[in-house]
Short mmCIF file of C-alpha atoms in Angstrom, two decimals:
data_model
loop_
_atom_site.label_atom_id
_atom_site.label_comp_id
_atom_site.label_asym_id
_atom_site.label_seq_id
_atom_site.Cartn_x
_atom_site.Cartn_y
_atom_site.Cartn_z
CA UNK A 1 0.00 0.00 0.00
CA UNK A 2 1.42 3.38 -1.02
CA UNK A 3 0.51 6.36 1.13
CA UNK A 4 -0.26 9.66 -0.52
CA UNK A 5 1.24 12.90 0.89
CA UNK A 6 -2.16 13.74 2.41
CA UNK A 7 -2.32 10.36 4.14
CA UNK A 8 1.21 10.77 5.48
CA UNK A 9 0.22 14.18 6.82
CA UNK A 10 -2.89 12.59 8.32
CA UNK A 11 -0.70 10.03 10.06
CA UNK A 12 1.41 12.83 11.54
CA UNK A 13 -1.72 14.61 12.76
CA UNK A 14 -3.08 11.39 14.30
CA UNK A 15 0.22 10.63 16.04
CA UNK A 16 0.30 14.20 17.34
CA UNK A 17 -3.26 14.04 18.65
CA UNK A 18 -2.85 10.76 20.49
CA UNK A 19 0.56 11.75 21.82
CA UNK A 20 -0.84 14.97 23.28
CA UNK A 21 -3.72 13.04 24.84
CA UNK A 22 -1.17 10.60 26.24
CA UNK A 23 1.03 13.24 27.87
CA UNK A 24 -1.92 15.33 29.16
CA UNK A 25 -1.60 13.66 32.60
CA UNK A 26 1.75 15.44 33.04
CA UNK A 27 -0.14 18.73 32.80
CA UNK A 28 -2.80 17.70 35.31
CA UNK A 29 -0.17 16.35 37.69
CA UNK A 30 1.64 19.69 37.57
CA UNK A 31 -1.41 21.44 39.04
CA UNK A 32 -2.66 18.58 41.21
CA UNK A 33 -2.81 20.88 44.25
CA UNK A 34 -5.91 22.38 42.61
CA UNK A 35 -9.05 20.27 43.24
CA UNK A 36 -10.13 18.18 40.26
CA UNK A 37 -13.52 19.90 40.02
CA UNK A 38 -11.83 23.30 39.76
CA UNK A 39 -9.45 22.05 37.06
CA UNK A 40 -12.55 20.83 35.24
CA UNK A 41 -14.02 24.33 35.50
CA UNK A 42 -10.95 25.80 33.85
CA UNK A 43 -11.04 23.09 31.21
CA UNK A 44 -14.60 24.08 30.30
CA UNK A 45 -14.16 27.85 30.50
CA UNK A 46 -10.90 28.15 28.58
CA UNK A 47 -11.92 25.55 26.00
CA UNK A 48 -14.98 27.67 25.34
CA UNK A 49 -12.85 30.79 24.92
CA UNK A 50 -10.42 29.08 22.54
CA UNK A 51 -13.21 27.45 20.54
CA UNK A 52 -15.01 30.78 20.29
CA UNK A 53 -11.89 32.34 18.77
CA UNK A 54 -11.66 29.43 16.33
CA UNK A 55 -15.32 29.84 15.38
CA UNK A 56 -14.69 33.53 14.71
CA UNK A 57 -11.67 32.71 12.58
CA UNK A 58 -13.58 30.08 10.61
CA UNK A 59 -16.73 32.23 10.37
CA UNK A 60 -18.96 29.33 11.38
CA UNK A 61 -21.63 31.28 13.25
CA UNK A 62 -24.25 30.34 10.68
CA UNK A 63 -23.91 26.69 11.68
CA UNK A 64 -24.16 27.61 15.36
CA UNK A 65 -27.37 29.57 14.80
CA UNK A 66 -28.90 26.70 12.82
CA UNK A 67 -28.23 24.27 15.65
CA UNK A 68 -29.40 26.62 18.41
CA UNK A 69 -32.68 27.07 16.53
CA UNK A 70 -33.43 23.35 17.01
CA UNK A 71 -34.42 22.72 20.67
CA UNK A 72 -34.31 18.91 20.37
CA UNK A 73 -30.79 19.05 18.95
CA UNK A 74 -29.67 21.44 21.68
CA UNK A 75 -31.14 19.09 24.30
CA UNK A 76 -29.25 16.18 22.75
CA UNK A 77 -26.03 18.20 22.83
CA UNK A 78 -26.70 19.03 26.48
CA UNK A 79 -26.77 15.30 27.13
CA UNK A 80 -23.50 14.69 25.29
CA UNK A 81 -21.90 17.68 27.01
CA UNK A 82 -22.76 16.24 30.45
CA UNK A 83 -21.31 12.85 29.46
CA UNK A 84 -18.16 14.56 28.17
CA UNK A 85 -17.86 16.74 31.26
CA UNK A 86 -18.23 13.70 33.49
CA UNK A 87 -15.52 11.90 31.52
CA UNK A 88 -13.19 14.89 31.79
CA UNK A 89 -13.80 15.26 35.51
CA UNK A 90 -13.24 11.59 36.32
CA UNK A 91 -10.07 11.52 34.21
CA UNK A 92 -8.62 14.52 36.06
CA UNK A 93 -9.56 13.03 39.44
CA UNK A 94 -8.07 9.64 38.51
CA UNK A 95 -4.78 11.10 37.32
CA UNK A 96 -4.37 13.37 40.35
CA UNK A 97 -5.36 10.67 42.87
CA UNK A 98 -2.87 8.00 41.80
CA UNK A 99 -5.18 6.09 39.45
CA UNK A 100 -3.32 6.77 36.20
CA UNK A 101 -3.09 3.03 35.51
CA UNK A 102 -6.87 2.80 35.76
CA UNK A 103 -7.18 5.68 33.29
CA UNK A 104 -4.74 3.90 30.97
CA UNK A 105 -6.77 0.69 31.18
CA UNK A 106 -9.95 2.62 30.40
CA UNK A 107 -8.59 4.04 27.17
CA UNK A 108 -7.20 0.64 26.17
CA UNK A 109 -10.72 -0.79 26.61
CA UNK A 110 -12.40 2.08 24.74
CA UNK A 111 -11.90 0.83 21.13
CA UNK A 112 -13.30 -2.56 22.09
CA UNK A 113 -16.39 -0.92 23.60
CA UNK A 114 -16.78 1.11 20.40
CA UNK A 115 -17.03 -2.16 18.46
CA UNK A 116 -19.62 -3.50 20.90
CA UNK A 117 -21.75 -0.35 20.73
CA UNK A 118 -21.52 -0.40 16.95
CA UNK A 119 -23.04 -3.88 16.98
CA UNK A 120 -25.90 -2.99 19.34
CA UNK A 121 -26.82 0.49 18.10
CA UNK A 122 -25.50 0.84 14.56
CA UNK A 123 -26.33 -2.61 13.21
CA UNK A 124 -22.69 -3.46 12.55
CA UNK A 125 -21.79 -7.14 12.26
CA UNK A 126 -18.75 -8.35 14.14
CA UNK A 127 -16.10 -10.49 12.51
CA UNK A 128 -14.74 -13.61 14.22
CA UNK A 129 -11.58 -11.92 15.45
CA UNK A 130 -13.61 -9.01 16.83
CA UNK A 131 -15.71 -11.47 18.85
CA UNK A 132 -12.49 -13.07 20.11
CA UNK A 133 -11.07 -9.69 21.12
CA UNK A 134 -14.23 -8.77 23.05
CA UNK A 135 -14.24 -12.17 24.75
CA UNK A 136 -10.62 -11.77 25.87
CA UNK A 137 -11.30 -8.29 27.26
CA UNK A 138 -14.39 -9.49 29.14
CA UNK A 139 -12.41 -12.44 30.52
CA UNK A 140 -9.80 -10.10 31.97
CA UNK A 141 -12.42 -8.03 33.77
CA UNK A 142 -14.29 -11.11 35.06
CA UNK A 143 -11.08 -12.69 36.39
CA UNK A 144 -10.30 -9.50 38.29
CA UNK A 145 -13.82 -9.51 39.71
CA UNK A 146 -13.96 -13.19 40.70
CA UNK A 147 -10.36 -13.85 41.70
CA UNK A 148 -9.36 -10.53 43.21
CA UNK A 149 -12.78 -9.26 44.29
CA UNK A 150 -12.49 -5.86 42.65
CA UNK A 151 -14.10 -4.13 39.72
CA UNK A 152 -12.00 -1.70 37.61
CA UNK A 153 -14.80 0.87 37.88
CA UNK A 154 -12.66 3.88 36.97
CA UNK A 155 -11.45 2.22 33.78
CA UNK A 156 -14.90 0.93 32.85
CA UNK A 157 -16.54 4.31 33.53
CA UNK A 158 -13.96 6.23 31.49
CA UNK A 159 -14.21 3.74 28.62
CA UNK A 160 -18.01 3.60 28.60
CA UNK A 161 -18.60 7.36 28.88
CA UNK A 162 -16.15 8.12 26.08
CA UNK A 163 -17.60 5.35 23.90
CA UNK A 164 -21.17 6.54 24.52
CA UNK A 165 -20.15 10.11 23.79
CA UNK A 166 -18.67 9.03 20.47
CA UNK A 167 -21.78 7.01 19.61
CA UNK A 168 -24.23 9.81 20.39
CA UNK A 169 -22.15 12.43 18.58
CA UNK A 170 -21.95 10.15 15.54
CA UNK A 171 -25.74 9.82 15.50
CA UNK A 172 -26.16 13.61 15.76
CA UNK A 173 -24.02 14.11 12.65
CA UNK A 174 -22.77 17.55 13.67
CA UNK A 175 -19.25 18.57 12.70
CA UNK A 176 -16.79 18.14 15.54
CA UNK A 177 -15.69 21.74 16.12
CA UNK A 178 -19.17 23.27 16.02
CA UNK A 179 -20.55 20.50 18.20
CA UNK A 180 -17.77 20.85 20.78
CA UNK A 181 -18.22 24.63 20.84
CA UNK A 182 -21.94 24.29 21.61
CA UNK A 183 -21.23 21.62 24.21
CA UNK A 184 -18.74 23.95 25.91
CA UNK A 185 -21.32 26.75 25.65
CA UNK A 186 -23.90 24.57 27.41
CA UNK A 187 -21.42 23.55 30.13
CA UNK A 188 -20.23 27.13 30.64
CA UNK A 189 -23.08 28.33 32.93
CA UNK A 190 -22.64 25.25 35.16
CA UNK A 191 -18.89 25.80 35.34
CA UNK A 192 -19.20 29.51 36.11
CA UNK A 193 -21.90 28.90 38.75
CA UNK A 194 -19.71 26.32 40.51
CA UNK A 195 -16.72 28.67 40.29
CA UNK A 196 -18.75 31.51 41.80
CA UNK A 197 -20.57 29.55 44.51
CA UNK A 198 -18.40 26.61 45.54
CA UNK A 199 -14.79 26.95 44.38
CA UNK A 200 -12.84 27.73 47.53
CA UNK A 201 -9.29 26.51 46.98
CA UNK A 202 -6.30 28.82 47.21
CA UNK A 203 -6.24 28.97 43.40
CA UNK A 204 -9.92 29.79 42.90
CA UNK A 205 -9.43 33.58 42.83
CA UNK A 206 -7.41 34.44 39.72
CA UNK A 207 -6.69 37.94 41.04
CA UNK A 208 -4.80 36.40 43.97
CA UNK A 209 -2.78 33.94 41.90
CA UNK A 210 0.63 34.41 40.36
CA UNK A 211 0.58 35.09 36.63
CA UNK A 212 2.35 31.76 36.04
CA UNK A 213 -0.35 29.79 37.88
CA UNK A 214 -3.09 31.59 35.95
CA UNK A 215 -1.34 30.71 32.69
CA UNK A 216 -1.17 27.06 33.77
CA UNK A 217 -4.90 27.09 34.56
CA UNK A 218 -5.78 28.79 31.27
CA UNK A 219 -3.67 26.23 29.42
CA UNK A 220 -6.43 23.70 30.18
CA UNK A 221 -8.19 25.05 27.09
CA UNK A 222 -5.20 24.24 24.87
CA UNK A 223 -4.71 20.82 26.47
CA UNK A 224 -8.33 20.04 25.60
CA UNK A 225 -8.72 21.66 22.18
CA UNK A 226 -5.40 21.30 20.33
CA UNK A 227 -5.33 17.46 20.22
CA UNK A 228 -8.97 17.49 19.12
CA UNK A 229 -8.14 19.78 16.20
CA UNK A 230 -5.27 17.49 15.22
CA UNK A 231 -7.60 14.51 15.45
CA UNK A 232 -10.16 16.21 13.19
CA UNK A 233 -7.43 17.05 10.66
CA UNK A 234 -6.25 13.42 10.73
CA UNK A 235 -9.77 12.00 10.37
CA UNK A 236 -10.27 14.03 7.18
CA UNK A 237 -7.23 12.39 5.60
CA UNK A 238 -7.32 8.83 6.91
CA UNK A 239 -9.83 6.01 7.05
CA UNK A 240 -11.16 5.32 10.54
CA UNK A 241 -9.65 1.84 10.40
CA UNK A 242 -6.26 3.43 9.82
CA UNK A 243 -6.84 5.91 12.65
CA UNK A 244 -7.38 2.95 14.95
CA UNK A 245 -3.72 1.98 14.80
CA UNK A 246 -2.76 5.24 16.53
CA UNK A 247 -5.23 5.05 19.42
CA UNK A 248 -2.95 3.00 21.68
CA UNK A 249 -0.35 5.78 21.88
CA UNK A 250 -2.27 7.67 24.57
CA UNK A 251 -2.91 4.88 27.09
CA UNK A 252 0.62 3.53 26.53
CA UNK A 253 2.06 6.88 27.65
CA UNK A 254 -0.26 6.83 30.67
CA UNK A 255 0.84 3.30 31.57
CA UNK A 256 4.53 4.21 31.40
CA UNK A 257 4.01 7.40 33.41
CA UNK A 258 1.91 5.61 36.03
CA UNK A 259 4.39 2.79 36.65
CA UNK A 260 7.80 4.39 36.11
CA UNK A 261 7.28 8.11 36.74
CA UNK A 262 4.64 8.23 39.47
CA UNK A 263 5.34 4.79 41.00
CA UNK A 264 1.78 3.52 41.01
CA UNK A 265 1.54 -0.10 42.12
CA UNK A 266 0.87 -2.58 39.33
CA UNK A 267 -1.07 -5.11 41.39
CA UNK A 268 -1.66 -8.72 40.34
CA UNK A 269 -5.31 -7.88 39.62
CA UNK A 270 -4.39 -5.02 37.32
CA UNK A 271 -1.61 -6.98 35.63
CA UNK A 272 -3.96 -9.87 34.80
CA UNK A 273 -6.58 -7.49 33.41
CA UNK A 274 -3.99 -5.52 31.42
CA UNK A 275 -2.64 -8.78 30.02
CA UNK A 276 -6.02 -9.87 28.68
CA UNK A 277 -6.78 -6.38 27.34
CA UNK A 278 -3.42 -6.20 25.55
CA UNK A 279 -4.01 -9.63 24.03
CA UNK A 280 -7.49 -8.52 22.97
CA UNK A 281 -6.06 -5.40 21.33
CA UNK A 282 -3.47 -7.46 19.42
CA UNK A 283 -6.29 -9.59 18.01
CA UNK A 284 -8.40 -6.49 17.31
CA UNK A 285 -5.53 -4.75 15.51
CA UNK A 286 -4.72 -7.85 13.46
CA UNK A 287 -8.36 -8.05 12.38
CA UNK A 288 -8.38 -4.36 11.46
CA UNK A 289 -5.16 -4.75 9.47
CA UNK A 290 -6.48 -7.75 7.53
CA UNK A 291 -9.75 -5.95 6.82
CA UNK A 292 -7.84 -2.87 5.65
CA UNK A 293 -5.76 -4.92 3.21
CA UNK A 294 -8.88 -6.36 1.61
CA UNK A 295 -10.12 -2.99 0.38
CA UNK A 296 -8.36 -0.15 -1.45
CA UNK A 297 -7.10 2.75 0.57
CA UNK A 298 -9.35 5.73 -0.04
CA UNK A 299 -8.21 9.28 0.53
CA UNK A 300 -10.90 11.39 2.20
CA UNK A 301 -10.43 15.14 2.33
CA UNK A 302 -13.19 17.60 3.01
#
C-alpha cells in the first residue's frame, strides 16, 4: 500500500493528537494541588474561549445559529456535554489521585467498547476476530472480579462514557468543532456557577494567583482543544480503520508514566486485566489490518 502525501500528513496529525492526549496527565499532575472539580471548571471555560476564537476565525456562526434554533438538537447536545464533562472530571480526578493506571486501562478498553456499541446500536456485524477480542477483554475483567474481588470501575466508567459520547455524537451528525463549541457553551453556565458559589481553593481567585499559575490554569483550554483539532485534521485524511492503529499511543504513555514516573503499584489484579486487554487489542488490531488490506485505501479530504 502506497501512502499519498495527504495520508502521510494525516498520520502525523493522528500521532500528534494521540501523543498529546497521552502526555496530558503530566499537565494535570503539575497542578494537582488544585481540586479536580476546579481544574474541570478551567477546562470548560478556557476551552470555550479558545473554541469561540476558532469559530470567529472560521466564520462558522451560521452553523451555530442553525443548531441553536433546534431545541431537540440542543437538548441532545446538552446530554452529550454532560457525558463529556463527566468523563473529563473523572479523568482529572483519577490522574491526580494516583489512578493513572486505571485511566490507561480505560482508554485501552475504549476501542473494544466502540465495536460492541456499533453492533448494538448501529447494526454493525462483528467479525470472528472481533468477537475473540471482546471475549478476551471481558475475561480479563471477570477474572479480576472473581479472583481478586475488585471491579475496575474507573477504567470501565472512562471507557463507557467516552464510547457513549462518540456514539451519540456520531448519531447527531454535527461537525466536531461546532458540536464541541456548543457543548462547551452549554457547560459554561454550570462551570461559572460552581466557580462563583463553591470553588474555595487557594487557586480559585485568579486575582490572587501568580501570573504563572493563571497561565497554567488557562492552558487547560489548549490541552483540551489542540489534540482534538489534530484529530479532526487526521480524520479528514485517513480512514477510521487506519486511525485505529494510533489510538494506543495515549494509554501507553499513561501506563509508562503511572508505573515508572509516578510509582503507582501494578497489582496482580491489574496486571492480569492488562494482560487480557493487551491480548485482545493485538487480536483487534490484526483483524483491522487484515480488513484494511482487503479494500483499497481511499483518501478522504473535506
